[in-house]
CSV table of C-alpha atoms in Angstrom, one decimal:
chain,number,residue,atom,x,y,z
U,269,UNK,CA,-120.0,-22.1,-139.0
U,270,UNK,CA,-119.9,-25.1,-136.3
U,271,UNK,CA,-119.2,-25.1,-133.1
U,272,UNK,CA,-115.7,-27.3,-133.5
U,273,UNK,CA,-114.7,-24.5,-136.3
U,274,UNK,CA,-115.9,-21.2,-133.8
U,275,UNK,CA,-113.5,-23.7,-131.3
U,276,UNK,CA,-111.0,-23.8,-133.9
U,277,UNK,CA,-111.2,-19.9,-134.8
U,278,UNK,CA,-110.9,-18.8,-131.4
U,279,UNK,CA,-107.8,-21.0,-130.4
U,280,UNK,CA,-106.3,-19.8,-133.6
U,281,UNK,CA,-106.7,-16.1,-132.1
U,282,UNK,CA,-105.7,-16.4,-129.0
U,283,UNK,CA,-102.5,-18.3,-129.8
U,284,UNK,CA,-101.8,-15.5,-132.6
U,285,UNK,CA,-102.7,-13.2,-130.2
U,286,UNK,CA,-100.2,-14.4,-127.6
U,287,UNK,CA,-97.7,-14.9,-130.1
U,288,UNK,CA,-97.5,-11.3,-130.9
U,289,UNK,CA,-97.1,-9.8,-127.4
U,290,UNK,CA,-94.6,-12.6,-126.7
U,291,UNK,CA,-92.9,-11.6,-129.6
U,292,UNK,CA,-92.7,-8.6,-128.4
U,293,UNK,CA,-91.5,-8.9,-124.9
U,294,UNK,CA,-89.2,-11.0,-126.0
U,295,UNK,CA,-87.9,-8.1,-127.6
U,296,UNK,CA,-86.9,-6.6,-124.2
U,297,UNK,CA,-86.8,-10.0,-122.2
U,298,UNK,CA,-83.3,-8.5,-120.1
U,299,UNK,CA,-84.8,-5.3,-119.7
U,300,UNK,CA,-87.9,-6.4,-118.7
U,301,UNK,CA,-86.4,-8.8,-115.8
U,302,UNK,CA,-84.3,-6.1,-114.9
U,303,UNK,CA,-87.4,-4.0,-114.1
U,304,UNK,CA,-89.7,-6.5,-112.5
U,305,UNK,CA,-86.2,-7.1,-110.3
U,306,UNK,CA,-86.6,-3.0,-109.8
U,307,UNK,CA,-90.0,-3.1,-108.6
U,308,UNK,CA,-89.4,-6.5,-106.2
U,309,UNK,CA,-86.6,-4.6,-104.4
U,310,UNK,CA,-88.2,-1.3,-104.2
U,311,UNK,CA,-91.1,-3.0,-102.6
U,312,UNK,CA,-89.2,-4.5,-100.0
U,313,UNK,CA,-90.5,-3.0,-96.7
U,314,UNK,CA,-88.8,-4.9,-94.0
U,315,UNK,CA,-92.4,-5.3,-92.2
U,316,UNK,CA,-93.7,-8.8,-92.7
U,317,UNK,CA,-97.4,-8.4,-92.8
U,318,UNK,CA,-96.5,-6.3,-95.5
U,319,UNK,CA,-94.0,-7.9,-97.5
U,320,UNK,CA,-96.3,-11.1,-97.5
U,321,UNK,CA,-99.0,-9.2,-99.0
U,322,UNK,CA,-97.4,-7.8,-101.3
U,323,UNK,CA,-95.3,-11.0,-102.5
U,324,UNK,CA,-98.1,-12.8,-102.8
U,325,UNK,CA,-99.5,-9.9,-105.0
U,326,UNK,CA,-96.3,-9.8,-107.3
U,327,UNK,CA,-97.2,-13.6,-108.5
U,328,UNK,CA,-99.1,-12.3,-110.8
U,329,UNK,CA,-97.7,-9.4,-112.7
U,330,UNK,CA,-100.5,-9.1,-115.5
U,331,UNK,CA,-99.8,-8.6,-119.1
U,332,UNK,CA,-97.4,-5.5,-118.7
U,333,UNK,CA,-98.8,-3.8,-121.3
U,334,UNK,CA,-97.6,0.0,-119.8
U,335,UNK,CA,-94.2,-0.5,-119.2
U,336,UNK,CA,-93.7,-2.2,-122.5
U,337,UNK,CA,-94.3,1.1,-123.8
U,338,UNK,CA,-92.3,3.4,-121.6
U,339,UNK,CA,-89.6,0.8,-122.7
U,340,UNK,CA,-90.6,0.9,-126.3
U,341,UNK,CA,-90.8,4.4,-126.6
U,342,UNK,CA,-87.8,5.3,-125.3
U,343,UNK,CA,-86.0,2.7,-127.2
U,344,UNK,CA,-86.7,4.6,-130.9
U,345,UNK,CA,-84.5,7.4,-129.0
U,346,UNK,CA,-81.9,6.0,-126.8
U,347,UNK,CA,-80.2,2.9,-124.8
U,348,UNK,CA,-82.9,1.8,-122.1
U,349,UNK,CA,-81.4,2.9,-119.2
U,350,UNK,CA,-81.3,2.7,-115.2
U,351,UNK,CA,-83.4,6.0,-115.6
U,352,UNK,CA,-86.1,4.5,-118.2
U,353,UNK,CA,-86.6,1.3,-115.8
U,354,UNK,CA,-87.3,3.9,-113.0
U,355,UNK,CA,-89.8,5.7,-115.5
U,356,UNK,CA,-91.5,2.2,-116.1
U,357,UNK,CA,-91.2,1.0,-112.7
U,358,UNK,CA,-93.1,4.0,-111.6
U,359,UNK,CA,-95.9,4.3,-114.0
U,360,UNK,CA,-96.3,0.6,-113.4
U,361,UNK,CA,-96.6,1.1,-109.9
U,362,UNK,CA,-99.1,3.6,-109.9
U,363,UNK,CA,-101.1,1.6,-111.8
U,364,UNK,CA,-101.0,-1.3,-109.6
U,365,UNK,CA,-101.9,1.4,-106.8
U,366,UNK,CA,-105.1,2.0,-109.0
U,367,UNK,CA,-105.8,-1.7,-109.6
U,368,UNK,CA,-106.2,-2.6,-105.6
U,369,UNK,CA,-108.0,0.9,-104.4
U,370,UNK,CA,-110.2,0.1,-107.6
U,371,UNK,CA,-110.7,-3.1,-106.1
U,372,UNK,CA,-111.3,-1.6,-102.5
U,373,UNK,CA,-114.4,0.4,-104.3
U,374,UNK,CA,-115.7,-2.2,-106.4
U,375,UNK,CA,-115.6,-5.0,-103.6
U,376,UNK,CA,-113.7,-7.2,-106.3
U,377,UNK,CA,-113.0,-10.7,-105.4
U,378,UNK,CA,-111.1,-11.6,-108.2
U,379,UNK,CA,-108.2,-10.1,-110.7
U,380,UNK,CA,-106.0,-11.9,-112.7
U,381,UNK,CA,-108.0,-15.3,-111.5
U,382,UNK,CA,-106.7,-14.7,-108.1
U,383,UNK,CA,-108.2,-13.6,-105.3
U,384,UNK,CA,-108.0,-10.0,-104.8
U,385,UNK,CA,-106.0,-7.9,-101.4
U,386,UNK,CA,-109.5,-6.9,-100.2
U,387,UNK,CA,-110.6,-10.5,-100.1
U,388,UNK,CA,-108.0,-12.3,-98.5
U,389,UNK,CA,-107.1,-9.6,-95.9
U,390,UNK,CA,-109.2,-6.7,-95.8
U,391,UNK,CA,-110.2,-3.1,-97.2
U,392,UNK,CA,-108.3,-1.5,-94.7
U,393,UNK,CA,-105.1,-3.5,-95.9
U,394,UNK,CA,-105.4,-3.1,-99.5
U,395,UNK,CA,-105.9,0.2,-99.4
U,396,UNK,CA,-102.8,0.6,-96.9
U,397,UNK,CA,-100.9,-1.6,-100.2
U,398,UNK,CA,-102.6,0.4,-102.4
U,399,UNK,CA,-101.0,4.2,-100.6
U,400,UNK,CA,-97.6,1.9,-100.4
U,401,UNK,CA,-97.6,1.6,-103.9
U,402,UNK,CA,-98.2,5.2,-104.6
U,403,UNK,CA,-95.0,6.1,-102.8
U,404,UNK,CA,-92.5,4.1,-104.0
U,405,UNK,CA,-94.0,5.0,-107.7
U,406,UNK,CA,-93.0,8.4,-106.4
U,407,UNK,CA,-89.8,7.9,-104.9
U,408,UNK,CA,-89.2,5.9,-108.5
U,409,UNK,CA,-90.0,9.0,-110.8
U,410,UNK,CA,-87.8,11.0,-108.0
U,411,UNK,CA,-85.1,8.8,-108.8
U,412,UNK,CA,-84.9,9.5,-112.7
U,413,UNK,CA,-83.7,13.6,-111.1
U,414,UNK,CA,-86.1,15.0,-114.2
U,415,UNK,CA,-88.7,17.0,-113.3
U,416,UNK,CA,-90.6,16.0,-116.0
U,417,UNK,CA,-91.1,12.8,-114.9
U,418,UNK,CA,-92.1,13.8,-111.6
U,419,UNK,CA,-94.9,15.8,-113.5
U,420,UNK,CA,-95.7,13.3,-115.2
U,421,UNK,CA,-96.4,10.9,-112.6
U,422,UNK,CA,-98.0,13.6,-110.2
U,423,UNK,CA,-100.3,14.7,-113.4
U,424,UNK,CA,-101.6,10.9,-113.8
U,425,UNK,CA,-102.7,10.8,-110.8
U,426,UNK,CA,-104.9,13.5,-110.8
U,427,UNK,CA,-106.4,12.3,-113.8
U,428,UNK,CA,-107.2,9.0,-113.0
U,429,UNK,CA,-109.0,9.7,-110.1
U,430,UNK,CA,-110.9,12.5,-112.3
U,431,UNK,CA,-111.8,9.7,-115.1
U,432,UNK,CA,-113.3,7.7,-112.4
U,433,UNK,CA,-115.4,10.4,-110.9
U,434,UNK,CA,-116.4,11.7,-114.5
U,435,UNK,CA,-117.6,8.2,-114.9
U,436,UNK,CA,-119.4,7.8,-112.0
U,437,UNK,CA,-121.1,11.5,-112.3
U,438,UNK,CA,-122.0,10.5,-115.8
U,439,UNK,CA,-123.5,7.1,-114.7
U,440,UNK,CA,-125.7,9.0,-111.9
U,441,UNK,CA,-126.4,12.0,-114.4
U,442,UNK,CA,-127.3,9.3,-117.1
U,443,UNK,CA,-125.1,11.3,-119.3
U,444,UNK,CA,-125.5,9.6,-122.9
U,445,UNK,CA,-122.9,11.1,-125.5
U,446,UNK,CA,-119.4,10.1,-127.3
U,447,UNK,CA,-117.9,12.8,-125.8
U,448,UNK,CA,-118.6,12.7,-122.0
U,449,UNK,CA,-117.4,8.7,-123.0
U,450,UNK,CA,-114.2,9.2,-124.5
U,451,UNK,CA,-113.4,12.1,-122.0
U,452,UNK,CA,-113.5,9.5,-119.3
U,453,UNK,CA,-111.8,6.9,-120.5
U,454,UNK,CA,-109.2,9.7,-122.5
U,455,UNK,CA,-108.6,10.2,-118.1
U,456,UNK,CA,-108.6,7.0,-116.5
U,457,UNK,CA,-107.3,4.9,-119.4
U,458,UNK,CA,-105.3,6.9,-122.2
U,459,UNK,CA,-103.5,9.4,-119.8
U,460,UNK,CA,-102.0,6.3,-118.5
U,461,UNK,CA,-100.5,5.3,-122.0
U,462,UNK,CA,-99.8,9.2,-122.4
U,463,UNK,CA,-97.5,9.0,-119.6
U,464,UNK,CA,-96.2,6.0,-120.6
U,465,UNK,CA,-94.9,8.0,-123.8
U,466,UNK,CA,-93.6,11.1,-121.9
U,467,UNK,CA,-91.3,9.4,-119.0
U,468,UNK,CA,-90.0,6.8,-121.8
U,469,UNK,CA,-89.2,10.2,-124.3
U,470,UNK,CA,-87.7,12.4,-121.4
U,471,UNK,CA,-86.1,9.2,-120.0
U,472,UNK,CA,-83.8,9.3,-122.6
U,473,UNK,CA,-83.8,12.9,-123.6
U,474,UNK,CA,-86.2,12.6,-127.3
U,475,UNK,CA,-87.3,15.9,-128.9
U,476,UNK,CA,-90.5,18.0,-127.2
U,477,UNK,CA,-91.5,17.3,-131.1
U,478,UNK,CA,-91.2,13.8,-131.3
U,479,UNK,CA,-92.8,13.5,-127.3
U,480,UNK,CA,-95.5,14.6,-128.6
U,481,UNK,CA,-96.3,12.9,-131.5
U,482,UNK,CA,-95.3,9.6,-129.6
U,483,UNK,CA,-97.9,10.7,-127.1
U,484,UNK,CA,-100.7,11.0,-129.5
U,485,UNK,CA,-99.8,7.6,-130.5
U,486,UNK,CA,-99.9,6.4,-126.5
U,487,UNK,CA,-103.2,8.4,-126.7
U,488,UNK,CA,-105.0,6.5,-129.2
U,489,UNK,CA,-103.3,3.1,-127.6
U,490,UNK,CA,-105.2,3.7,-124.4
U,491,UNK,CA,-108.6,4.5,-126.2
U,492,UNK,CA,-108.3,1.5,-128.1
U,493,UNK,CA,-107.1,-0.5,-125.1
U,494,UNK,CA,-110.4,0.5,-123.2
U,495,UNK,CA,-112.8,0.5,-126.0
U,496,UNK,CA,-112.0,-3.3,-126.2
U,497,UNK,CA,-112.4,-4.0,-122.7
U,498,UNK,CA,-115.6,-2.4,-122.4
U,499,UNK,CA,-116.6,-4.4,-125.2
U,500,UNK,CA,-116.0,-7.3,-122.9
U,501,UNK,CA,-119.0,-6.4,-120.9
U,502,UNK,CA,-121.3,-6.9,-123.5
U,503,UNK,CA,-121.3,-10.7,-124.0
U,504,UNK,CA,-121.6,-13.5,-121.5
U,505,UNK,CA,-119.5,-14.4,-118.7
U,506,UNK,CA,-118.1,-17.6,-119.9
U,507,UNK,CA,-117.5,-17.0,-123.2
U,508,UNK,CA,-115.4,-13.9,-121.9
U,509,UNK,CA,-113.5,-15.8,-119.0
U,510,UNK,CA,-114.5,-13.0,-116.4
U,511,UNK,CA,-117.3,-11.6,-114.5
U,512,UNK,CA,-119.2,-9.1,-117.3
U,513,UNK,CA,-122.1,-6.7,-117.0
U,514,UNK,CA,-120.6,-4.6,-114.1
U,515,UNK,CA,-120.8,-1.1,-116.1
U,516,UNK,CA,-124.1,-1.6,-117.2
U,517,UNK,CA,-125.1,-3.2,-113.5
U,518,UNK,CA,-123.3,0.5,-112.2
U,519,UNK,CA,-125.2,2.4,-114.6
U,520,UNK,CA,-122.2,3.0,-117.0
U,521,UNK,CA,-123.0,3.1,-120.3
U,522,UNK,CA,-120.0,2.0,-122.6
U,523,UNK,CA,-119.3,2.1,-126.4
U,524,UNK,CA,-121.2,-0.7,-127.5
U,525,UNK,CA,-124.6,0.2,-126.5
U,526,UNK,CA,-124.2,4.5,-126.5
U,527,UNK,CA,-123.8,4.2,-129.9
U,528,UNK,CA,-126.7,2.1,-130.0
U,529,UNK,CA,-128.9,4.4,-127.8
U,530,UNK,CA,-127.7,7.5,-129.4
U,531,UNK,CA,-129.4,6.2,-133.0
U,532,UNK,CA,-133.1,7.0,-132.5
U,533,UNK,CA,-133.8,4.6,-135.6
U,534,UNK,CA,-132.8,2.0,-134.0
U,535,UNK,CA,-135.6,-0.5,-132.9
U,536,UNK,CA,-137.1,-0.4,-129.5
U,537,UNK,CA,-135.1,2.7,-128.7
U,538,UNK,CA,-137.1,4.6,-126.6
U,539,UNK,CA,-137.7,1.2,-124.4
U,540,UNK,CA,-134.2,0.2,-124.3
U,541,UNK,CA,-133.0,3.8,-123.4
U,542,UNK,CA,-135.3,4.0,-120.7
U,543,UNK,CA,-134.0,0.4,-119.4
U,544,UNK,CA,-130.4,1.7,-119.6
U,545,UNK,CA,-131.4,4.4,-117.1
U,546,UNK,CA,-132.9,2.1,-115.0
U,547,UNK,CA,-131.7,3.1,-111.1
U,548,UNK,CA,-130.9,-0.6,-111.1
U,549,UNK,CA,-130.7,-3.8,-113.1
U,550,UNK,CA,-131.2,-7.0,-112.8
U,551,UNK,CA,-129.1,-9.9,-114.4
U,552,UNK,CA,-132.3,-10.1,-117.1
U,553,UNK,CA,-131.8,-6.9,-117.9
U,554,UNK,CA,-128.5,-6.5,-118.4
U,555,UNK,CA,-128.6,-9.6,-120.4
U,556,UNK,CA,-131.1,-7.9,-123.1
U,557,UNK,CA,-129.0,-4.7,-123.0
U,558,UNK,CA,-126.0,-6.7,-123.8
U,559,UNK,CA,-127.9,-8.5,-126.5
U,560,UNK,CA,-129.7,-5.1,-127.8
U,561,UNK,CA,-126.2,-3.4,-128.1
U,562,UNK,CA,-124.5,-7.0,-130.1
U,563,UNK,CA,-127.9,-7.0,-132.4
U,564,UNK,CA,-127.7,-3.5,-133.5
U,565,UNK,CA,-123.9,-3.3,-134.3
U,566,UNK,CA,-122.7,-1.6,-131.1
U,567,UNK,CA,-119.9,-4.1,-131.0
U,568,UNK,CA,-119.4,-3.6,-134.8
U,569,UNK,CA,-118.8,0.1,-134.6
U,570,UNK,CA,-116.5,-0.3,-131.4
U,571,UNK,CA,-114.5,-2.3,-133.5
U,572,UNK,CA,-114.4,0.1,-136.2
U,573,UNK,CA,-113.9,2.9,-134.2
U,574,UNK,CA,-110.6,1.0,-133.3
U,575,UNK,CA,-109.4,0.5,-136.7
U,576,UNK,CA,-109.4,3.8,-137.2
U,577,UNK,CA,-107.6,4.7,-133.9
U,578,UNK,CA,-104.9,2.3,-135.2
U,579,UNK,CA,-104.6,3.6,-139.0
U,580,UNK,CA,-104.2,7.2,-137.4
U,581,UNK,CA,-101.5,6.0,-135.0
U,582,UNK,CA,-99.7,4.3,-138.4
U,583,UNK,CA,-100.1,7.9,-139.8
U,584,UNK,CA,-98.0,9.3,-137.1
U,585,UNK,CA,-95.5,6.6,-136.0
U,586,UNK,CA,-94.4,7.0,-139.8
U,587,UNK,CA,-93.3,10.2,-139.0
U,588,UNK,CA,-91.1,8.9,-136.0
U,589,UNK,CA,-87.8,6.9,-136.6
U,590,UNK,CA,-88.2,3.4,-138.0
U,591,UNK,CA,-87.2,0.4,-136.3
U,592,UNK,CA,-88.1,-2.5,-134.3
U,593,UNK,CA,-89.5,0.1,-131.3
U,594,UNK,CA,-92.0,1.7,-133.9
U,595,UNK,CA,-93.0,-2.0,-135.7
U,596,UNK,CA,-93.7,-3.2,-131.8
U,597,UNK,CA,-96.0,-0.5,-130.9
U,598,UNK,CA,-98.0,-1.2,-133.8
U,599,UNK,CA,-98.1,-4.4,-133.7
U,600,UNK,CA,-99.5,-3.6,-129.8
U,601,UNK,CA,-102.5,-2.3,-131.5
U,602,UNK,CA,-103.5,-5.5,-133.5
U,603,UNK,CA,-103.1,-7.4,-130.3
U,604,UNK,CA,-105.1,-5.1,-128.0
U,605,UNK,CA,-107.9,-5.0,-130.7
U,606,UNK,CA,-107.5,-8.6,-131.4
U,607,UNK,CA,-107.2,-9.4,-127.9
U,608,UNK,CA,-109.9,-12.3,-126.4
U,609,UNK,CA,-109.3,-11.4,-122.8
């Protein structure tokens, strides 16, 4: 294929891509302004170092992915409500708290294409945004007056900060198998898309039966979501749009290349495992990793690993009731696996 037709192919994705999550958001376009209104207001501190900060943060809101699902969710069961907008508001809140401490930790200069909280004030700022953050998403869940949600929202936590020290452990350890992987990322990535499922079901009063099988479904949303952005890190910078190699460069060893290291046929394997463990790398060497793991169908099986995330969420959402809800969360799995950035 030529370059002008790879041009071709990837403009065609991205617009598809696009396309479908626009699609769906506009979907819930009012509900969706009513909650980015929700979050604005409930941000609003009255201090202005803090209010600058902060509205300077909220010009980029990101994708939205998470509360598109609280909303979603809740939607196959019920009206979405003053109460589910708190839900979302508060899962997406936390979340943000997690993006800019995340950023604190990893010295990021950059999300979104903007300049990070860190890096245009300080740590001690961010991290100060960051704690802000975390209580309003708890006065929000506080708001919804169902314990559940509060649980919900307390429980994430907990787990996010687990899937993050499981990683790093397991990057320190040198910790090489498919389930140490998908336990982290089932903690610092799924359980957010779990929650997601549970505050949009209790929102709106949905069966225990039903929560459940609507979390499974979240569940395998957030595996996919993070299997595809690790495989992001495995291929060069500006063919991705953003910085890449900062798991391997951090020791963490992703998808892509475990499954890769964990096939003792594979060539070169007892040199390239002994690279990956390497206390530190250099951008040559995470440059052949990154090559080793697209030679040797690391990204292939990622991608299949995917597919079959999906067709077992189609399994379950068949079970659930049919509708425009249940077509838009499937259709958020082709465009998190199709997804070029």
């Amino acid at each position: 294929m030529g370059s002008f037709a790879i041009i071709l192919l990837t403009l065609r994705n991205i617009f598809a891509d696009m396309t479908t999550l626009q699609a769906i958001k506009s979907n819930i376009a009012p509900e969706l302004k009513r909650l980015n209104q929700l979050i604005r207001s409930q941000l609003s501190s009255g201090n202005p170092l803090m209010d600058r900060v902060i509205e300077n943060y909220l010009t980029t809101k990101g994708k939205q992915i998470r509360p598109i699902v609280v909303m979603l969710c809740a939607s196959m069961f019920g009206p979405v409500t003053d109460r589910v907008l708190d839900a979302a508001a508060a899962v997406e809140l936390l979340h943000n708290a997690s993006l800019i401490h995340d950023d604190v930790v990893d010295d990021s200069k950059l999300r979104r294409n903007r300049p990070t909280i860190n890096a245009v004030w300080d740590n001690h700022i961010a991290v100060l945004v960051g704690d802000f953050f975390v209580s309003t998403a708890l006065q929000r869940a506080i708001a919804t007056g169902d314990i559940r949600i509060i649980e919900a929202i307390g429980q994430l936590g907990k787990l996010l900060s687990l899937g993050e020290i499981d990683q790093i452990y397991n990057a320190r350890e040198h910790s090489l198998t498919e389930e140490a992987y998908f336990k982290i990322i089932n903690f610092k990535t799924a359980s957010l898309f779990v929650a997601c499922a549970r505050v949009g079901c209790h929102a709106v009063g949905a069966d225990d039966d039903s929560t459940e099988r609507l979390s499974r479904v979240a569940e395998l949303l957030g595996l996919c979501f993070q299997i595809r952005d690790d495989i992001f890190d495995y291929y060069e910078a500006d063919k991705v749009g953003k910085p890449t190699g900062n798991d391997l460069r951090e020791g963490k060893v992703t998808l892509p290349l475990l499954h890769v290291l964990l096939d003792e046929t594979a060539p070169r394997h007892d040199e390239m495992l002994a690279l990956s463990s390497a206390e530190q790398l250099d951008y040559d060497q995470i440059a052949v990793l990154q090559a080793y793991a697209r030679d040797n169908g690391g990204i292939d099986y990622a991608y299949d690993y995917m597919r079959r995330l999906r067709d077992r969420a189609a399994e379950l959402l068949e079970t659930l009731p049919a509708g425009d809800a249940r077509t838009d969360i499937l259709d958020l799995f082709d465009y998190i696996i199709a997804r070029d950035f």
